[in-house]
PDB file of C-alpha atoms in Angstrom:
ATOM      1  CA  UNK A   1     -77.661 162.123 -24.716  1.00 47.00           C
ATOM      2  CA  UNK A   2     -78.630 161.806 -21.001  1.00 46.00           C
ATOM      3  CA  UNK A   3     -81.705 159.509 -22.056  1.00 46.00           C
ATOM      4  CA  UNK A   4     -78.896 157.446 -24.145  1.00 47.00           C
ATOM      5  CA  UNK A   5     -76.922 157.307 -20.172  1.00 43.00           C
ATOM      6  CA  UNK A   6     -80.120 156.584 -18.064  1.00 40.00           C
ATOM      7  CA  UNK A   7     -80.792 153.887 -20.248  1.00 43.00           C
ATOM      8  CA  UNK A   8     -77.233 152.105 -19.565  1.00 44.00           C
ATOM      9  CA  UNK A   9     -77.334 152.207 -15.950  1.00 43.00           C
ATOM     10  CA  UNK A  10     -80.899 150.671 -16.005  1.00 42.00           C
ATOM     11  CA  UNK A  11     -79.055 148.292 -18.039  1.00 42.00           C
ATOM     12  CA  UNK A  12     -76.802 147.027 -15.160  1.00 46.00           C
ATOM     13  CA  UNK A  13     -78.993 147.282 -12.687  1.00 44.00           C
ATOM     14  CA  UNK A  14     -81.154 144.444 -14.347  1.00 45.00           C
ATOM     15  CA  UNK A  15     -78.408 142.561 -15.433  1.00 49.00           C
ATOM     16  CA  UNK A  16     -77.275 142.594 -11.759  1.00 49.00           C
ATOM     17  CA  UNK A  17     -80.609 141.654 -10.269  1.00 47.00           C
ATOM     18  CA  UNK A  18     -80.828 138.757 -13.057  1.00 45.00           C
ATOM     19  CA  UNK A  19     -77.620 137.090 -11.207  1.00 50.00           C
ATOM     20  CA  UNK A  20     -79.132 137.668  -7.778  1.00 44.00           C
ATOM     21  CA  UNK A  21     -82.383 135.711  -9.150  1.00 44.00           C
ATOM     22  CA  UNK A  22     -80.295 133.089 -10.488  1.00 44.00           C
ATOM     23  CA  UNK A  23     -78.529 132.490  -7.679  1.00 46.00           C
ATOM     24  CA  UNK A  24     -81.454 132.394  -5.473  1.00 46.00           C
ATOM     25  CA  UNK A  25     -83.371 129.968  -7.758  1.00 41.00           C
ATOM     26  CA  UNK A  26     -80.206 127.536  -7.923  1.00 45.00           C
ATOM     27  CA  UNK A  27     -80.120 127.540  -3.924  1.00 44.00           C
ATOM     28  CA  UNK A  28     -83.475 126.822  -3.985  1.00 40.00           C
ATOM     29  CA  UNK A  29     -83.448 123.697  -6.444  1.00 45.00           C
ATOM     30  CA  UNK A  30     -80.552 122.304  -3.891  1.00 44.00           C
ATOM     31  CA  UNK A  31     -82.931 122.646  -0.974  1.00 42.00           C
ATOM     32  CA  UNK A  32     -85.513 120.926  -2.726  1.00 40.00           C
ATOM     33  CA  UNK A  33     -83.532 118.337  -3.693  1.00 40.00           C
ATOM     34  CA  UNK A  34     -82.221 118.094  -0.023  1.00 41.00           C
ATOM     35  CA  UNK A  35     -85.899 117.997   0.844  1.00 37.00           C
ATOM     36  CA  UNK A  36     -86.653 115.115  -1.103  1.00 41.00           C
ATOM     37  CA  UNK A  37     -83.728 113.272   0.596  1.00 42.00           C
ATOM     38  CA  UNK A  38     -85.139 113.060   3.863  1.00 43.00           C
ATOM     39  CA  UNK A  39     -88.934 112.205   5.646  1.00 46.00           C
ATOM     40  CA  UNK A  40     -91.248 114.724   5.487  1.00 47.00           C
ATOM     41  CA  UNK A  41     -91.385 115.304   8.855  1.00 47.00           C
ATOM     42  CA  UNK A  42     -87.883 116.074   9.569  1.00 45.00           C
ATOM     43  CA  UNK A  43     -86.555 119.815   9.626  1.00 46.00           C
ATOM     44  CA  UNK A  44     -84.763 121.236   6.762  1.00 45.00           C
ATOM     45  CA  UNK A  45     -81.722 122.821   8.219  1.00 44.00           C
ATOM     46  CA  UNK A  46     -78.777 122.508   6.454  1.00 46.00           C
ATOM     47  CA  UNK A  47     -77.091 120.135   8.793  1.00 47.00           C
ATOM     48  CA  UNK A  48     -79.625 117.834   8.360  1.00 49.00           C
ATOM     49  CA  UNK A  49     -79.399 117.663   4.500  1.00 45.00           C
ATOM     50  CA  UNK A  50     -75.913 117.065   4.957  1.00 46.00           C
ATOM     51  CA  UNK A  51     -76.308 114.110   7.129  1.00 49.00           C
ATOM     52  CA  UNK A  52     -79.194 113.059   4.202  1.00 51.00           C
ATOM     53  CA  UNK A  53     -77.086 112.346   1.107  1.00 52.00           C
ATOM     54  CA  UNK A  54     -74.368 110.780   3.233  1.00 53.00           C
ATOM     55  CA  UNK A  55     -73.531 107.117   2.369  1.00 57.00           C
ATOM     56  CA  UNK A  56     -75.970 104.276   3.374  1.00 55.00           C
ATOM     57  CA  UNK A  57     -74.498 101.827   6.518  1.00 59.00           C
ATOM     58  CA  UNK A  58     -75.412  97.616   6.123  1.00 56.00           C
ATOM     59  CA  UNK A  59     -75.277  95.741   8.673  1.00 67.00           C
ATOM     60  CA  UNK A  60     -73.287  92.809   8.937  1.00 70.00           C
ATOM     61  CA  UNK A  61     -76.585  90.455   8.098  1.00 70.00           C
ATOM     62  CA  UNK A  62     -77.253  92.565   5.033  1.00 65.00           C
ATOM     63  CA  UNK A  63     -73.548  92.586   4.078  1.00 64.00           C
ATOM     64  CA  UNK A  64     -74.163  88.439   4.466  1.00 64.00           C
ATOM     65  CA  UNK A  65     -77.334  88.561   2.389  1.00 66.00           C
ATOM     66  CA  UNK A  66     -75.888  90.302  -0.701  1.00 63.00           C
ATOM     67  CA  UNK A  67     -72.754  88.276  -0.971  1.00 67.00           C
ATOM     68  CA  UNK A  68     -74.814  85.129  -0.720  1.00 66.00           C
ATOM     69  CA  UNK A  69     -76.718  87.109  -3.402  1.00 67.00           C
ATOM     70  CA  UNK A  70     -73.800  87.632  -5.643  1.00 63.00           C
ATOM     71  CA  UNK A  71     -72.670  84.400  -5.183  1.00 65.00           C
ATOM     72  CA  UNK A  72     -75.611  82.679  -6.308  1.00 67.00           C
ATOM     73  CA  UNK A  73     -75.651  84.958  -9.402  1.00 68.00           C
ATOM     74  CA  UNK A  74     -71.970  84.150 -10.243  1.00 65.00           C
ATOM     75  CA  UNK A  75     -72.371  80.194  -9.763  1.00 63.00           C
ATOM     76  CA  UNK A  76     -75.879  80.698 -12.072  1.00 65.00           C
ATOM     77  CA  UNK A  77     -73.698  82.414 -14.222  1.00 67.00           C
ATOM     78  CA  UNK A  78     -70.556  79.720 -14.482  1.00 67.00           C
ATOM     79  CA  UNK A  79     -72.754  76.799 -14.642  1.00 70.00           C
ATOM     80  CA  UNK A  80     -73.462  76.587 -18.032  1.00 74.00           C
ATOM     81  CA  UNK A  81     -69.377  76.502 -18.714  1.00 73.00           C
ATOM     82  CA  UNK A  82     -68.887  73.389 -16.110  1.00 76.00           C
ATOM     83  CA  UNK A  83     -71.314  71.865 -17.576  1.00 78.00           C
ATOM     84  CA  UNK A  84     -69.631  72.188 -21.132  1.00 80.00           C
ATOM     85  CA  UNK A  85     -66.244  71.545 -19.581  1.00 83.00           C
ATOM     86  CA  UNK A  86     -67.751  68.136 -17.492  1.00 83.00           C
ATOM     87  CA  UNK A  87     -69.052  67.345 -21.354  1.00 83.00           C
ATOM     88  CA  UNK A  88     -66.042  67.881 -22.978  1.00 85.00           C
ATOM     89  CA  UNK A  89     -63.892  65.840 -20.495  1.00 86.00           C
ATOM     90  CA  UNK A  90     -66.581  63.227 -20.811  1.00 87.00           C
ATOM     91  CA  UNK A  91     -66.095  63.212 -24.248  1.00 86.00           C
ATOM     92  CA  UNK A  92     -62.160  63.446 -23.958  1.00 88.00           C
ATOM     93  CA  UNK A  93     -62.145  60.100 -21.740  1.00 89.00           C
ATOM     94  CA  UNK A  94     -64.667  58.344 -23.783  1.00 89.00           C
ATOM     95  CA  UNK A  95     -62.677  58.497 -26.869  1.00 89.00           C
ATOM     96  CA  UNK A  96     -59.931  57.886 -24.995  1.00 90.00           C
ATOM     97  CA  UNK A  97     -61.420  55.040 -23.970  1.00 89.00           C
ATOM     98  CA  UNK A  98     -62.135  53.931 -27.309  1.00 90.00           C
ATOM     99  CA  UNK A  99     -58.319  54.406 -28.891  1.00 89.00           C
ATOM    100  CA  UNK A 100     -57.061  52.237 -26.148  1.00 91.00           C
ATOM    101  CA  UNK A 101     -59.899  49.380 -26.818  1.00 88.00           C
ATOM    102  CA  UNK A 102     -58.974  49.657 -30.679  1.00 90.00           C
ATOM    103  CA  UNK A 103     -55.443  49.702 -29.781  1.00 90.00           C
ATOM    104  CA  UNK A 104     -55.845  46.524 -27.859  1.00 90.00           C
ATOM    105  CA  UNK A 105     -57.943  44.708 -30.597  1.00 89.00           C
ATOM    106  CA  UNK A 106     -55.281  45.471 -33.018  1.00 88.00           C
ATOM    107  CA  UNK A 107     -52.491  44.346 -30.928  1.00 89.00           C
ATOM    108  CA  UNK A 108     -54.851  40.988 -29.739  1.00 90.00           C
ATOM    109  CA  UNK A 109     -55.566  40.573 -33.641  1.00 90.00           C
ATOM    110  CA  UNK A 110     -51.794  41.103 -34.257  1.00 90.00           C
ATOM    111  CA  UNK A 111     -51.012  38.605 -31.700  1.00 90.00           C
ATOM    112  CA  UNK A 112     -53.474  35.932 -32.839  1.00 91.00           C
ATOM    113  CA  UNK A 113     -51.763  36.084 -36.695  1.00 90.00           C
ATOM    114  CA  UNK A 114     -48.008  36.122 -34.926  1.00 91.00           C
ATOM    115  CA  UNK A 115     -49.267  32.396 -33.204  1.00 91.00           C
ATOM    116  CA  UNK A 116     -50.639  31.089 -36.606  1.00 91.00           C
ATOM    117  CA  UNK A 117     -48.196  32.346 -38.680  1.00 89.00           C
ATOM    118  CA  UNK A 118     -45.779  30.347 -35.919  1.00 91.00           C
ATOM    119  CA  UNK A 119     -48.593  27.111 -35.115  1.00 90.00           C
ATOM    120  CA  UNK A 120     -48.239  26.792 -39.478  1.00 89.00           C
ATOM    121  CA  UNK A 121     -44.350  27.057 -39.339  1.00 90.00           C
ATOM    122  CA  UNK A 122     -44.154  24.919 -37.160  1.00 88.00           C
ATOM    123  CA  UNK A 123     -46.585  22.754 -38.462  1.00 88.00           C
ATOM    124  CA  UNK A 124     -44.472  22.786 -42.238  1.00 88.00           C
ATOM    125  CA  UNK A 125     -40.947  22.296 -39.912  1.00 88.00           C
ATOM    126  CA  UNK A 126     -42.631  18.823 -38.695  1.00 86.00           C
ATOM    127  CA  UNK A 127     -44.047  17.789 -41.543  1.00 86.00           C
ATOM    128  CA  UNK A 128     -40.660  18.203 -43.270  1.00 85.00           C
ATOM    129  CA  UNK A 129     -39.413  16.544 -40.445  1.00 81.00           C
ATOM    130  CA  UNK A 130     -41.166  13.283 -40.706  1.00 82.00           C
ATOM    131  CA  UNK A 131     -41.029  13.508 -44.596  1.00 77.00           C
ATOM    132  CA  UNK A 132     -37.342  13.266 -44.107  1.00 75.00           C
ATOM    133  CA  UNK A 133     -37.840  10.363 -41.240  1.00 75.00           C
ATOM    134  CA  UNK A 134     -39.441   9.011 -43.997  1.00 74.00           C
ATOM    135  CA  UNK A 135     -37.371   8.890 -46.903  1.00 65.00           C
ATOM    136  CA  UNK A 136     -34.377   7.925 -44.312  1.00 64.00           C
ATOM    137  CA  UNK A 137     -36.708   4.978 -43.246  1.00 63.00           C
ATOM    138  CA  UNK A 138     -37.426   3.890 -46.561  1.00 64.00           C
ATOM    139  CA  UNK A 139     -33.624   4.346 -47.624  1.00 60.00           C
ATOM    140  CA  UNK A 140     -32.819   1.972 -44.804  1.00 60.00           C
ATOM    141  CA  UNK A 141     -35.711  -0.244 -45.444  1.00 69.00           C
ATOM    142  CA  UNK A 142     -34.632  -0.477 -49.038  1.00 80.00           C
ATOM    143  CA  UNK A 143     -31.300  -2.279 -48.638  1.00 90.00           C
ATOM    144  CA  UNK A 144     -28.915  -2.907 -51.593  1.00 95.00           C
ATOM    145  CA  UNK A 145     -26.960  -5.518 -52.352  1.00 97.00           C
ATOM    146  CA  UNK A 146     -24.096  -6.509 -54.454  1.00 97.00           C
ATOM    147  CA  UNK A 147     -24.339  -8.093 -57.743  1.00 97.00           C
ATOM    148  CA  UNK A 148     -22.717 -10.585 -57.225  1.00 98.00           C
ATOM    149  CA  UNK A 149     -22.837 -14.149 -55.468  1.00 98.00           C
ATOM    150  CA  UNK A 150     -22.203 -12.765 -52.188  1.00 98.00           C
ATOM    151  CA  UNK A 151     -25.279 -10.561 -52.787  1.00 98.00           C
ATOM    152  CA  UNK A 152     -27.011 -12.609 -54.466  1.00 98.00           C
ATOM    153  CA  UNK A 153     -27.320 -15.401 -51.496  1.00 98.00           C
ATOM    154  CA  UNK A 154     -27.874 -12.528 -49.162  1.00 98.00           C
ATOM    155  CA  UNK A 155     -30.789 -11.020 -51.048  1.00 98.00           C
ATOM    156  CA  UNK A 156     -32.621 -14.293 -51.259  1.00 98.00           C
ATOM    157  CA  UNK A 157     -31.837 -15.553 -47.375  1.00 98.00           C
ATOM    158  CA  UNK A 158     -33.556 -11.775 -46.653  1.00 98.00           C
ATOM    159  CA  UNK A 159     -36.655 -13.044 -48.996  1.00 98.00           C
ATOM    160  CA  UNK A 160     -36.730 -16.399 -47.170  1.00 98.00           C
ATOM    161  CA  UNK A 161     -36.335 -14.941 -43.845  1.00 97.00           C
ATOM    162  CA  UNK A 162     -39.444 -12.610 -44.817  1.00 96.00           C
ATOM    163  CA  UNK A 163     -41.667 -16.123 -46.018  1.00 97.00           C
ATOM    164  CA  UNK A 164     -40.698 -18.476 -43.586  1.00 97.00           C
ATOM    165  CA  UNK A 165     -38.306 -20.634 -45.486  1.00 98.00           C
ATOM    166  CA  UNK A 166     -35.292 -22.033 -43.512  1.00 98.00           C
ATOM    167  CA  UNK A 167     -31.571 -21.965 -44.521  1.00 97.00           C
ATOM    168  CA  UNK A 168     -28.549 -20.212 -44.207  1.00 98.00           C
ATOM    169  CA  UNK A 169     -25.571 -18.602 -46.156  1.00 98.00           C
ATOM    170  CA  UNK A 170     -23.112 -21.797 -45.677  1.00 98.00           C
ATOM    171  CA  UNK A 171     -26.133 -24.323 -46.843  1.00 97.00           C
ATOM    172  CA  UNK A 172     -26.813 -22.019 -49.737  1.00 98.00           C
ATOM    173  CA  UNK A 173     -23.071 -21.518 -50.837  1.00 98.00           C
ATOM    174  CA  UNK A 174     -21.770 -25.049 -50.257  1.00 97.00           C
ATOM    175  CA  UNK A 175     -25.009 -25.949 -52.666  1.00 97.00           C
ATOM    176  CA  UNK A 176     -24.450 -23.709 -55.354  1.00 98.00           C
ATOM    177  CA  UNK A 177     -20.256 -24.088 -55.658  1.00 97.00           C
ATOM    178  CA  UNK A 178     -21.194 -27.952 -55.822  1.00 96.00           C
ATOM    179  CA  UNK A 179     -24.267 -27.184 -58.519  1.00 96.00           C
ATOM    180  CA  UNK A 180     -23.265 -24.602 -61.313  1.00 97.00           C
ATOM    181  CA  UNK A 181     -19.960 -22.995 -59.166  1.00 97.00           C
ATOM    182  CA  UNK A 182     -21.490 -19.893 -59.087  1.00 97.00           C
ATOM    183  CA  UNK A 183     -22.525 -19.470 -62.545  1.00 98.00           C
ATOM    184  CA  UNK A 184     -26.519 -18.480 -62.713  1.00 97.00           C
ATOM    185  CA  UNK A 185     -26.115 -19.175 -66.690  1.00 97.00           C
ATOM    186  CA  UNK A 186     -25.235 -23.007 -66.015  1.00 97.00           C
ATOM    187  CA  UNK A 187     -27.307 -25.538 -67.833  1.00 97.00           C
ATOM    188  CA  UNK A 188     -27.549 -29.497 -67.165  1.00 95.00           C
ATOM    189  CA  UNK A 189     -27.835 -30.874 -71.130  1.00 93.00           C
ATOM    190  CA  UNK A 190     -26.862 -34.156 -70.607  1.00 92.00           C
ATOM    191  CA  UNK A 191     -28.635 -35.350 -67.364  1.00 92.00           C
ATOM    192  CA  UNK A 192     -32.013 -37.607 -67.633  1.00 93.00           C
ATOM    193  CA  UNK A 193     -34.145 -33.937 -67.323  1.00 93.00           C
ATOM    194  CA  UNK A 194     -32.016 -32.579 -69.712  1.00 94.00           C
ATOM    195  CA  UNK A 195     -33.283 -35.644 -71.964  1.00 94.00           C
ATOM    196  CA  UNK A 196     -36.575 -35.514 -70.947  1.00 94.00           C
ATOM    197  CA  UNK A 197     -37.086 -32.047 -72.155  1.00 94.00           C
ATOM    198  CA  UNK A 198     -36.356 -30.229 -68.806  1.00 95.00           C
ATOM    199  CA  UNK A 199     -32.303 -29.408 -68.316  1.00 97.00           C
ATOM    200  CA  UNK A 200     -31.356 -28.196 -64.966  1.00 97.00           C
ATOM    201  CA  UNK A 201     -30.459 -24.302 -65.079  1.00 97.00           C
ATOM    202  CA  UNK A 202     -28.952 -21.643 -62.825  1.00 97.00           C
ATOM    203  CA  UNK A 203     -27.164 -21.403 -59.811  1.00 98.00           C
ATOM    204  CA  UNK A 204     -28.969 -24.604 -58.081  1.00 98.00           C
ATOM    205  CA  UNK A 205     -29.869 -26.153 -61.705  1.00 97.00           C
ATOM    206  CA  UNK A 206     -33.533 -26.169 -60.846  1.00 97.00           C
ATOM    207  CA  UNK A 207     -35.401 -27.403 -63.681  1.00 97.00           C
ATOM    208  CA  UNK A 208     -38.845 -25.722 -65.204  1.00 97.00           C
ATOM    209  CA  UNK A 209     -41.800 -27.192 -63.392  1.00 97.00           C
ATOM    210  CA  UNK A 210     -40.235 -27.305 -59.695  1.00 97.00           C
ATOM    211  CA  UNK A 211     -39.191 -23.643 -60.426  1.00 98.00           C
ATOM    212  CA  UNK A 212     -42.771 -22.641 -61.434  1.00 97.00           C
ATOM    213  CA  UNK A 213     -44.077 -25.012 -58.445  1.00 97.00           C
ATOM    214  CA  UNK A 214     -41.953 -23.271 -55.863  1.00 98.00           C
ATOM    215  CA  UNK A 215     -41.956 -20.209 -57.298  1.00 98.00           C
ATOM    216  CA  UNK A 216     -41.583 -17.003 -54.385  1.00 98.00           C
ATOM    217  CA  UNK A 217     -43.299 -13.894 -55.059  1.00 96.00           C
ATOM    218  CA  UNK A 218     -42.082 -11.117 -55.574  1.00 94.00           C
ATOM    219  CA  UNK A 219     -38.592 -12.462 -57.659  1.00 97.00           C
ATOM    220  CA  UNK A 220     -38.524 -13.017 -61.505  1.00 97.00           C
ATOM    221  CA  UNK A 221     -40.098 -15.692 -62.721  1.00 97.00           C
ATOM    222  CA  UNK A 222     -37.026 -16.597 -64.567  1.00 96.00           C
ATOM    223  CA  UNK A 223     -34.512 -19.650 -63.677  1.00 96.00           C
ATOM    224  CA  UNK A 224     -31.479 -17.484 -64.718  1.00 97.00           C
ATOM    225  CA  UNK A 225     -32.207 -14.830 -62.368  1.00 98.00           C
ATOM    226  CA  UNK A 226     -29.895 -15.878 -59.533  1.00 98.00           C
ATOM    227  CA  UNK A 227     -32.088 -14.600 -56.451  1.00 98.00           C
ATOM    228  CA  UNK A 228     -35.092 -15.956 -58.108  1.00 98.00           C
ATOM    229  CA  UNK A 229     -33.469 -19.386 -58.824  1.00 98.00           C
ATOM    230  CA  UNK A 230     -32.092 -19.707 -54.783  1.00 98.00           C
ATOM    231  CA  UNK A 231     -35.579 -18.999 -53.458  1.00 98.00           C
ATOM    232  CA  UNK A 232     -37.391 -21.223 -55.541  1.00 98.00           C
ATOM    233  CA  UNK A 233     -34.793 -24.077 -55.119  1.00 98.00           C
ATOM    234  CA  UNK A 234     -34.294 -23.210 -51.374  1.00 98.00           C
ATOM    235  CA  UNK A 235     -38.204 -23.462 -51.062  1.00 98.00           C
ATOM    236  CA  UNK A 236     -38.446 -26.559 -52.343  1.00 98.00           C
ATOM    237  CA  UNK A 237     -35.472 -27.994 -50.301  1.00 98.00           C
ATOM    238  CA  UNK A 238     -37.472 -26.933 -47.399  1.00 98.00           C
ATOM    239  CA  UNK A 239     -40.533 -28.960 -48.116  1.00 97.00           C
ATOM    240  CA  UNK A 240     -39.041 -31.964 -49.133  1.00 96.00           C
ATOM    241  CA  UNK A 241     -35.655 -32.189 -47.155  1.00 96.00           C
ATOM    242  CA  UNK A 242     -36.581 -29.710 -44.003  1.00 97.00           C
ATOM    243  CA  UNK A 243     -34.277 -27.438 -45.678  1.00 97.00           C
ATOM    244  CA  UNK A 244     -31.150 -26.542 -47.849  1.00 97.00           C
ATOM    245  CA  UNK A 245     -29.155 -26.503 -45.334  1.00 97.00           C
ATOM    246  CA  UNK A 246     -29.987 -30.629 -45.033  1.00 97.00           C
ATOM    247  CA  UNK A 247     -29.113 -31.180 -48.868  1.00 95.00           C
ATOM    248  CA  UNK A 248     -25.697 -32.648 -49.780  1.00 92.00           C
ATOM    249  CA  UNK A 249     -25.653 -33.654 -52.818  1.00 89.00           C
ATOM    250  CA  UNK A 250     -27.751 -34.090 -56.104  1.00 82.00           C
ATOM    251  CA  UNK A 251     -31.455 -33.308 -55.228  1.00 83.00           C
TER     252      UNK A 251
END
């Protein structure tokens, strides 16, 4: 029983003696760390050890020199993303550029078919233009006339005006009332042609071979055609009497 006591009071006494150790050994790994902090020729007091872990003082030059630092990291740092931002804007204006060059070829192209499309209209508009001068030329060039004396002795003074043969309406008419009085189906059958074989016919009772002699082209070649028969007998007035207009009787 008293060995059994003896042996728990040894018991605390080592335990207590352990924590002293402890303690002492922890005190002495924060000296030696303190130690390690400063020059080896400085003293260890505590003081000291203090003043060794407190913070580290730049100077205003070293404070300088480590910003300038920084800053050159950071810029080596961003430049790769300028660099991709100047590329993409490049390639933002250059196809940019190239929408507003296609846009102005299209609208130049769209332009250039708008001023044909307009040069060809306009080019139909005067073509219809003078194909209607035309037809209103011709119209007027192609002048009618009445079937009838009245027309008839106009028609043929137009003819004679157009070859050169003299006369006029009055010679023509007073001619023709005295000849067949107007009748372009009159025929001579009693007259010295008409018994020779050749009887006077038409409107100025012209007979065969002075018709075909003093023939005008571009009438019938027919004696009872009224226009035809005035030329041809007006034509031949005008070579052997000067002209109709000089004939007063039989001729």
């Amino acid at each position: 029983m008293p060995k059994n006591t003896f042996t728990r009071g040894h018991s605390r006494a080592l335990t207590k003696r352990h924590r002293i150790a402890v303690a002492g050994v922890a005190t002495l790994g924060a000296a030696a760390v303190v130690f390690t902090a400063v020059p080896g020729n400085a003293e260890t007091t505590t003081s000291e050890a203090a003043t060794a872990v407190a913070p580290v003082k730049y100077s205003s030059e070293q404070l300088k020199g480590l910003q300038a630092d920084v800053g050159e990291q950071l810029a080596a740092k961003s430049l790769p993303g300028k660099a991709a931002e100047a590329k993409a804007k490049a390639a933002a204006a250059a196809k940019a550029k190239a929408q507003a060059k296609a846009a102005a070829k299209q609208k130049a192209a769209a332009k250039a078919a708008a001023a044909k499309k307009a040069a060809q209209a306009r080019k139909a508009k005067e073509a219809a233009s003078r194909s209607a001068q035309r037809v209103k030329i011709k119209a007027a060039a192609t002048k009618t006339y009445a079937d009838n004396l009245d027309g008839w002795i106009k028609e043929s003074l137009d003819i004679m005006k157009s070859k050169g043969i003299p006369g006029t309406y009055n010679g023509l008419y007073r001619n023709i009332i005295r000849e067949s009085s107007g009748n372009p189906n009159a025929i001579n059958g009693w007259d010295i042609n008409a018994i020779n074989g050749t009887p006077s016919i038409g409107l100025l009772q012209i007979i065969k071979p002075t018709f075909n002699a003093y023939h005008v082209s571009g009438t019938a070649w027919s004696q009872y055609d009224p226009v035809a028969n005035i030329t041809a007998s007006a034509n031949y007035a005008y070579h052997r009497y000067g002209s109709i207009d000089n004939v007063n009787s039989a001729y």
